[in-house]
Every structure is written in structure tokens, then in C-alpha cells.
Amino acid sequence: MAEVKTQVKSLLDQCWEVYTAGEVRLEHEAETRRMQPPKEGSAPGRSVDRRRTSQSFFGALSLTSKKVTLYPIEGNRNTEQTILAPDLLQRETEAEKIAVVLDNARFHHVKALTALYEPGRLLERITPIHLPPYAPDHNPVEHVRNTAKNNIANIQRETPEETFGAFASHVTGRAVDHDFEHLPPHETRNDPVP
């Protein structure tokens, strides 16, 4: 982790735009309770219809502006969707040199994606930096995501769009002071390794 911190600090000192990025999946569950008409000779029955809907997002936290940019991911989180989000990010970033700190999800390391970072290719302006394995608590964007999920968790919204909109509004509507040196405290009581 010290190596990643040193590399990020060096890039920031050289006026690079550095983002920490990660994916998040939100779920919305709707319950509809219905009364069934009674069958002959019995009491009316009740049924519960549960419908789950989910939406994934790619979030990128700028370490200079302290703002998060969200990109919805259509369908499953996979390499193809992971290519689209950084491409949009680099198009919206004015800085010539961009670094993106990513976790070690399998689809961040496939050849189809890593080849696109080479000169002359689609993502040539982006330099990927990968966090060490099992280090999600060291990624600042993960803390922003967790705070937003906790903020919207206790309010049941009527539609999935309201749930996803509340999350997006919470994440993008504020500046956060998270970077690799200033992370919120982490509960270590349940960590498997001290």
C-alpha cells in the first residue's frame, strides 16, 4: 500500500489528475401485499410479491477536486462496461495525464482492457494503478460509497429510480476530504488478521 501512496503522491506533485475508482451495486426491493379472494370454505389468503431491481455504478473520486463522478453500468459489471466508464472519464477530464487507482477485480486485469492503455489506443491518456489484493478499505472512493449506501438504507422508496437517484445525489452532491492519507476510521475488531 505504501508503494501506491508514493506513486499517487508523485503523480499529484507532477500535476496529474488522479482518481480512485470502484464499482458499486445498489438493490431496490419492492413489496406488494395482496389479499387473495377466499376459496370456498376457507379464510381469505394473503400473498407478498417481492420484486428486486439492481443498478451498478462506476464511481471515480478526483483527489484534486474532491468530487465524485458516477457512471451507470448497464447490465452486468464486466470488462466491456469497465472500458466504457474510463473512456467517458477521460473525455470529461481536461488534464492531459490521468491516473486511475483501481481495485483488483478480475475484469480490471484482462488483456482486452490492459491493451487499451497502450499508446495510440482508446485509453492511452489513463495510467492504471492497482491496489494490493484485499485492500478495499484503503480505496477512498469505497468510503464515499459506503457512507452514501448507509445514508439511504433506512428509507424505503417507492421506485428503483428514486433509490438510485438518492444514492447518486448523495455521492455527487458534495465534496469529500478522503485521500490515501485521510480515510475515515475503520472498525478492525472483526478483521481476520490483526
mmCIF file of C-alpha atoms in Angstrom:
data_model
loop_
_atom_site.group_PDB
_atom_site.id
_atom_site.type_symbol
_atom_site.label_atom_id
_atom_site.label_comp_id
_atom_site.label_asym_id
_atom_site.label_seq_id
_atom_site.Cartn_x
_atom_site.Cartn_y
_atom_site.Cartn_z
ATOM 1 C CA MET A 1 0.000 0.000 0.000
ATOM 2 C CA ALA A 2 2.940 2.315 0.717
ATOM 3 C CA GLU A 3 4.055 1.916 -2.902
ATOM 4 C CA VAL A 4 0.635 3.024 -4.196
ATOM 5 C CA LYS A 5 0.608 6.052 -1.850
ATOM 6 C CA THR A 6 4.094 7.080 -3.010
ATOM 7 C CA GLN A 7 3.166 6.699 -6.665
ATOM 8 C CA VAL A 8 -0.060 8.701 -6.257
ATOM 9 C CA LYS A 9 1.720 11.499 -4.345
ATOM 10 C CA SER A 10 4.382 11.708 -7.045
ATOM 11 C CA LEU A 11 1.759 11.956 -9.817
ATOM 12 C CA LEU A 12 -0.194 14.633 -7.925
ATOM 13 C CA ASP A 13 3.047 16.622 -7.479
ATOM 14 C CA GLN A 14 3.527 16.431 -11.275
ATOM 15 C CA CYS A 15 0.002 17.925 -11.808
ATOM 16 C CA TRP A 16 -1.645 14.712 -12.978
ATOM 17 C CA GLU A 17 -5.373 14.265 -12.434
ATOM 18 C CA VAL A 18 -5.621 11.239 -10.127
ATOM 19 C CA TYR A 19 -8.875 9.377 -9.500
ATOM 20 C CA THR A 20 -9.662 6.489 -7.216
ATOM 21 C CA ALA A 21 -12.340 4.342 -8.770
ATOM 22 C CA GLY A 22 -14.589 1.424 -7.976
ATOM 23 C CA GLU A 23 -17.890 -0.181 -8.784
ATOM 24 C CA VAL A 24 -20.962 -0.355 -6.599
ATOM 25 C CA ARG A 25 -24.188 -2.289 -6.965
ATOM 26 C CA LEU A 26 -27.402 -0.979 -5.421
ATOM 27 C CA GLU A 27 -30.544 -3.018 -4.925
ATOM 28 C CA HIS A 28 -34.122 -1.897 -4.589
ATOM 29 C CA GLU A 29 -36.683 -4.319 -3.211
ATOM 30 C CA ALA A 30 -40.380 -3.615 -3.502
ATOM 31 C CA GLU A 31 -43.003 -5.475 -1.506
ATOM 32 C CA THR A 32 -46.604 -5.643 -2.572
ATOM 33 C CA ARG A 33 -49.014 -7.289 -0.167
ATOM 34 C CA ARG A 34 -52.163 -8.685 -1.686
ATOM 35 C CA MET A 35 -55.275 -10.270 -0.345
ATOM 36 C CA GLN A 36 -56.432 -13.314 -2.249
ATOM 37 C CA PRO A 37 -60.153 -13.926 -2.544
ATOM 38 C CA PRO A 38 -61.231 -16.730 -0.235
ATOM 39 C CA LYS A 39 -61.511 -20.197 -1.643
ATOM 40 C CA GLU A 40 -64.780 -21.847 -0.956
ATOM 41 C CA GLY A 41 -64.942 -22.805 2.696
ATOM 42 C CA SER A 42 -61.693 -21.057 3.751
ATOM 43 C CA ALA A 43 -60.471 -17.701 5.014
ATOM 44 C CA PRO A 44 -59.016 -15.136 2.628
ATOM 45 C CA GLY A 45 -55.318 -15.678 1.894
ATOM 46 C CA ARG A 46 -52.522 -13.174 1.833
ATOM 47 C CA SER A 47 -49.565 -13.107 -0.512
ATOM 48 C CA VAL A 48 -46.474 -10.970 -0.740
ATOM 49 C CA ASP A 49 -44.950 -10.172 -4.100
ATOM 50 C CA ARG A 50 -41.271 -9.187 -3.831
ATOM 51 C CA ARG A 51 -39.513 -7.611 -6.773
ATOM 52 C CA ARG A 52 -35.808 -6.834 -6.734
ATOM 53 C CA THR A 53 -34.100 -4.475 -9.100
ATOM 54 C CA SER A 54 -30.450 -3.518 -9.118
ATOM 55 C CA GLN A 55 -28.207 -0.948 -10.736
ATOM 56 C CA SER A 56 -24.425 -0.833 -10.822
ATOM 57 C CA PHE A 57 -22.335 2.325 -10.992
ATOM 58 C CA PHE A 58 -18.683 3.098 -11.712
ATOM 59 C CA GLY A 59 -17.573 5.897 -9.401
ATOM 60 C CA ALA A 60 -14.414 7.975 -9.712
ATOM 61 C CA LEU A 61 -13.244 10.280 -6.900
ATOM 62 C CA SER A 62 -10.913 13.073 -8.034
ATOM 63 C CA LEU A 63 -8.141 13.562 -5.492
ATOM 64 C CA THR A 64 -7.764 17.198 -6.603
ATOM 65 C CA SER A 65 -11.376 18.431 -6.792
ATOM 66 C CA LYS A 66 -12.635 16.021 -4.068
ATOM 67 C CA LYS A 67 -15.764 15.353 -6.176
ATOM 68 C CA VAL A 68 -17.155 12.008 -7.325
ATOM 69 C CA THR A 69 -18.311 11.330 -10.853
ATOM 70 C CA LEU A 70 -20.770 8.445 -11.332
ATOM 71 C CA TYR A 71 -21.392 6.444 -14.479
ATOM 72 C CA PRO A 72 -24.256 3.932 -14.603
ATOM 73 C CA ILE A 73 -23.268 0.458 -15.740
ATOM 74 C CA GLU A 74 -25.799 -1.196 -17.996
ATOM 75 C CA GLY A 75 -26.278 -4.905 -17.363
ATOM 76 C CA ASN A 76 -23.576 -6.870 -15.565
ATOM 77 C CA ARG A 77 -20.270 -5.495 -14.360
ATOM 78 C CA ASN A 78 -17.811 -6.832 -16.886
ATOM 79 C CA THR A 79 -14.815 -5.783 -18.960
ATOM 80 C CA GLU A 80 -16.892 -4.155 -21.687
ATOM 81 C CA GLN A 81 -18.715 -1.962 -19.171
ATOM 82 C CA THR A 82 -15.427 -1.261 -17.372
ATOM 83 C CA ILE A 83 -13.995 0.076 -20.646
ATOM 84 C CA LEU A 84 -16.902 2.470 -21.226
ATOM 85 C CA ALA A 85 -16.662 4.253 -17.864
ATOM 86 C CA PRO A 86 -12.931 5.162 -18.021
ATOM 87 C CA ASP A 87 -13.405 6.267 -21.628
ATOM 88 C CA LEU A 88 -16.152 8.679 -20.531
ATOM 89 C CA LEU A 89 -13.984 9.792 -17.604
ATOM 90 C CA GLN A 90 -11.040 10.677 -19.836
ATOM 91 C CA ARG A 91 -13.313 12.526 -22.280
ATOM 92 C CA GLU A 92 -14.674 14.663 -19.427
ATOM 93 C CA THR A 93 -11.246 15.322 -17.873
ATOM 94 C CA GLU A 94 -9.341 18.308 -19.168
ATOM 95 C CA ALA A 95 -5.950 17.237 -17.787
ATOM 96 C CA GLU A 96 -3.675 15.594 -20.328
ATOM 97 C CA LYS A 97 -2.338 12.974 -17.906
ATOM 98 C CA ILE A 98 -4.770 10.893 -15.873
ATOM 99 C CA ALA A 99 -4.146 8.108 -13.358
ATOM 100 C CA VAL A 100 -6.921 5.851 -12.062
ATOM 101 C CA VAL A 101 -6.442 3.776 -8.920
ATOM 102 C CA LEU A 102 -8.451 0.549 -9.276
ATOM 103 C CA ASP A 103 -9.097 -2.434 -7.055
ATOM 104 C CA ASN A 104 -8.087 -5.936 -8.090
ATOM 105 C CA ALA A 105 -11.375 -7.056 -9.629
ATOM 106 C CA ARG A 106 -10.709 -9.688 -12.273
ATOM 107 C CA PHE A 107 -12.178 -7.598 -15.095
ATOM 108 C CA HIS A 108 -9.671 -4.782 -14.396
ATOM 109 C CA HIS A 109 -6.797 -7.082 -15.414
ATOM 110 C CA VAL A 110 -7.999 -8.787 -18.589
ATOM 111 C CA LYS A 111 -5.939 -8.357 -21.753
ATOM 112 C CA ALA A 112 -8.808 -6.671 -23.600
ATOM 113 C CA LEU A 113 -8.667 -3.806 -21.097
ATOM 114 C CA THR A 114 -4.952 -3.604 -20.302
ATOM 115 C CA ALA A 115 -4.077 -3.388 -24.011
ATOM 116 C CA LEU A 116 -6.224 -0.247 -24.327
ATOM 117 C CA TYR A 117 -3.877 1.714 -22.017
ATOM 118 C CA GLU A 118 -1.012 1.461 -24.543
ATOM 119 C CA PRO A 119 -0.021 4.467 -26.713
ATOM 120 C CA GLY A 120 -2.316 5.005 -29.679
ATOM 121 C CA ARG A 121 -5.168 3.029 -28.127
ATOM 122 C CA LEU A 122 -8.546 4.108 -26.689
ATOM 123 C CA LEU A 123 -7.458 4.696 -23.067
ATOM 124 C CA GLU A 124 -3.922 5.930 -23.761
ATOM 125 C CA ARG A 125 -4.311 9.032 -21.537
ATOM 126 C CA ILE A 126 -5.033 6.850 -18.498
ATOM 127 C CA THR A 127 -2.385 5.208 -16.361
ATOM 128 C CA PRO A 128 -3.908 2.435 -14.217
ATOM 129 C CA ILE A 129 -2.655 1.878 -10.683
ATOM 130 C CA HIS A 130 -3.859 -1.290 -8.969
ATOM 131 C CA LEU A 131 -4.347 -1.566 -5.237
ATOM 132 C CA PRO A 132 -2.871 -4.593 -3.476
ATOM 133 C CA PRO A 133 -5.177 -7.619 -3.104
ATOM 134 C CA TYR A 134 -7.703 -7.470 -0.265
ATOM 135 C CA ALA A 135 -7.306 -3.733 0.315
ATOM 136 C CA PRO A 136 -10.749 -2.248 -0.358
ATOM 137 C CA ASP A 137 -10.658 -0.252 2.891
ATOM 138 C CA HIS A 138 -7.684 1.693 1.536
ATOM 139 C CA ASN A 139 -9.600 2.956 -1.509
ATOM 140 C CA PRO A 140 -11.098 6.385 -0.686
ATOM 141 C CA VAL A 141 -13.999 6.013 -3.135
ATOM 142 C CA GLU A 142 -15.154 2.904 -1.243
ATOM 143 C CA HIS A 143 -15.661 5.033 1.881
ATOM 144 C CA VAL A 144 -17.748 7.536 -0.074
ATOM 145 C CA ARG A 145 -19.857 4.691 -1.455
ATOM 146 C CA ASN A 146 -20.377 3.111 1.965
ATOM 147 C CA THR A 147 -21.418 6.432 3.500
ATOM 148 C CA ALA A 148 -23.960 7.005 0.726
ATOM 149 C CA LYS A 149 -25.376 3.479 0.997
ATOM 150 C CA ASN A 150 -25.735 3.867 4.775
ATOM 151 C CA ASN A 151 -27.384 7.262 4.302
ATOM 152 C CA ILE A 152 -30.134 5.920 2.036
ATOM 153 C CA ALA A 153 -30.509 2.456 3.598
ATOM 154 C CA ASN A 154 -33.252 3.131 6.129
ATOM 155 C CA ILE A 155 -35.691 4.907 3.855
ATOM 156 C CA GLN A 156 -37.941 2.746 1.692
ATOM 157 C CA ARG A 157 -38.539 4.488 -1.597
ATOM 158 C CA GLU A 158 -41.413 3.760 -3.932
ATOM 159 C CA THR A 159 -39.461 3.170 -7.142
ATOM 160 C CA PRO A 160 -35.993 1.941 -8.047
ATOM 161 C CA GLU A 161 -35.336 5.235 -9.815
ATOM 162 C CA GLU A 162 -35.908 7.111 -6.529
ATOM 163 C CA THR A 163 -33.473 4.805 -4.699
ATOM 164 C CA PHE A 164 -30.775 5.084 -7.356
ATOM 165 C CA GLY A 165 -31.337 8.832 -7.673
ATOM 166 C CA ALA A 166 -30.976 9.340 -3.905
ATOM 167 C CA PHE A 167 -27.670 7.445 -3.974
ATOM 168 C CA ALA A 168 -26.352 9.403 -6.956
ATOM 169 C CA SER A 169 -27.431 12.701 -5.409
ATOM 170 C CA HIS A 170 -25.706 11.895 -2.112
ATOM 171 C CA VAL A 171 -22.462 10.841 -3.803
ATOM 172 C CA THR A 172 -22.156 13.618 -6.378
ATOM 173 C CA GLY A 173 -23.701 16.436 -4.365
ATOM 174 C CA ARG A 174 -20.797 17.064 -2.007
ATOM 175 C CA ALA A 175 -17.047 17.348 -1.821
ATOM 176 C CA VAL A 176 -15.325 14.748 0.334
ATOM 177 C CA ASP A 177 -11.994 15.046 2.058
ATOM 178 C CA HIS A 178 -10.847 11.481 1.501
ATOM 179 C CA ASP A 179 -7.498 10.604 0.055
ATOM 180 C CA PHE A 180 -4.938 7.935 0.894
ATOM 181 C CA GLU A 181 -3.728 9.862 3.937
ATOM 182 C CA HIS A 182 -7.172 10.880 5.275
ATOM 183 C CA LEU A 183 -9.560 7.953 5.436
ATOM 184 C CA PRO A 184 -12.412 7.564 7.900
ATOM 185 C CA PRO A 185 -11.636 5.300 10.872
ATOM 186 C CA HIS A 186 -12.038 1.621 10.151
ATOM 187 C CA GLU A 187 -13.519 -0.908 12.567
ATOM 188 C CA THR A 188 -10.830 -3.601 12.963
ATOM 189 C CA ARG A 189 -12.496 -5.694 15.647
ATOM 190 C CA ASN A 190 -13.765 -8.255 13.092
ATOM 191 C CA ASP A 191 -10.721 -8.319 10.804
ATOM 192 C CA PRO A 192 -9.385 -11.843 10.347
ATOM 193 C CA VAL A 193 -5.765 -10.684 10.593
ATOM 194 C CA PRO A 194 -4.739 -8.161 13.274
#
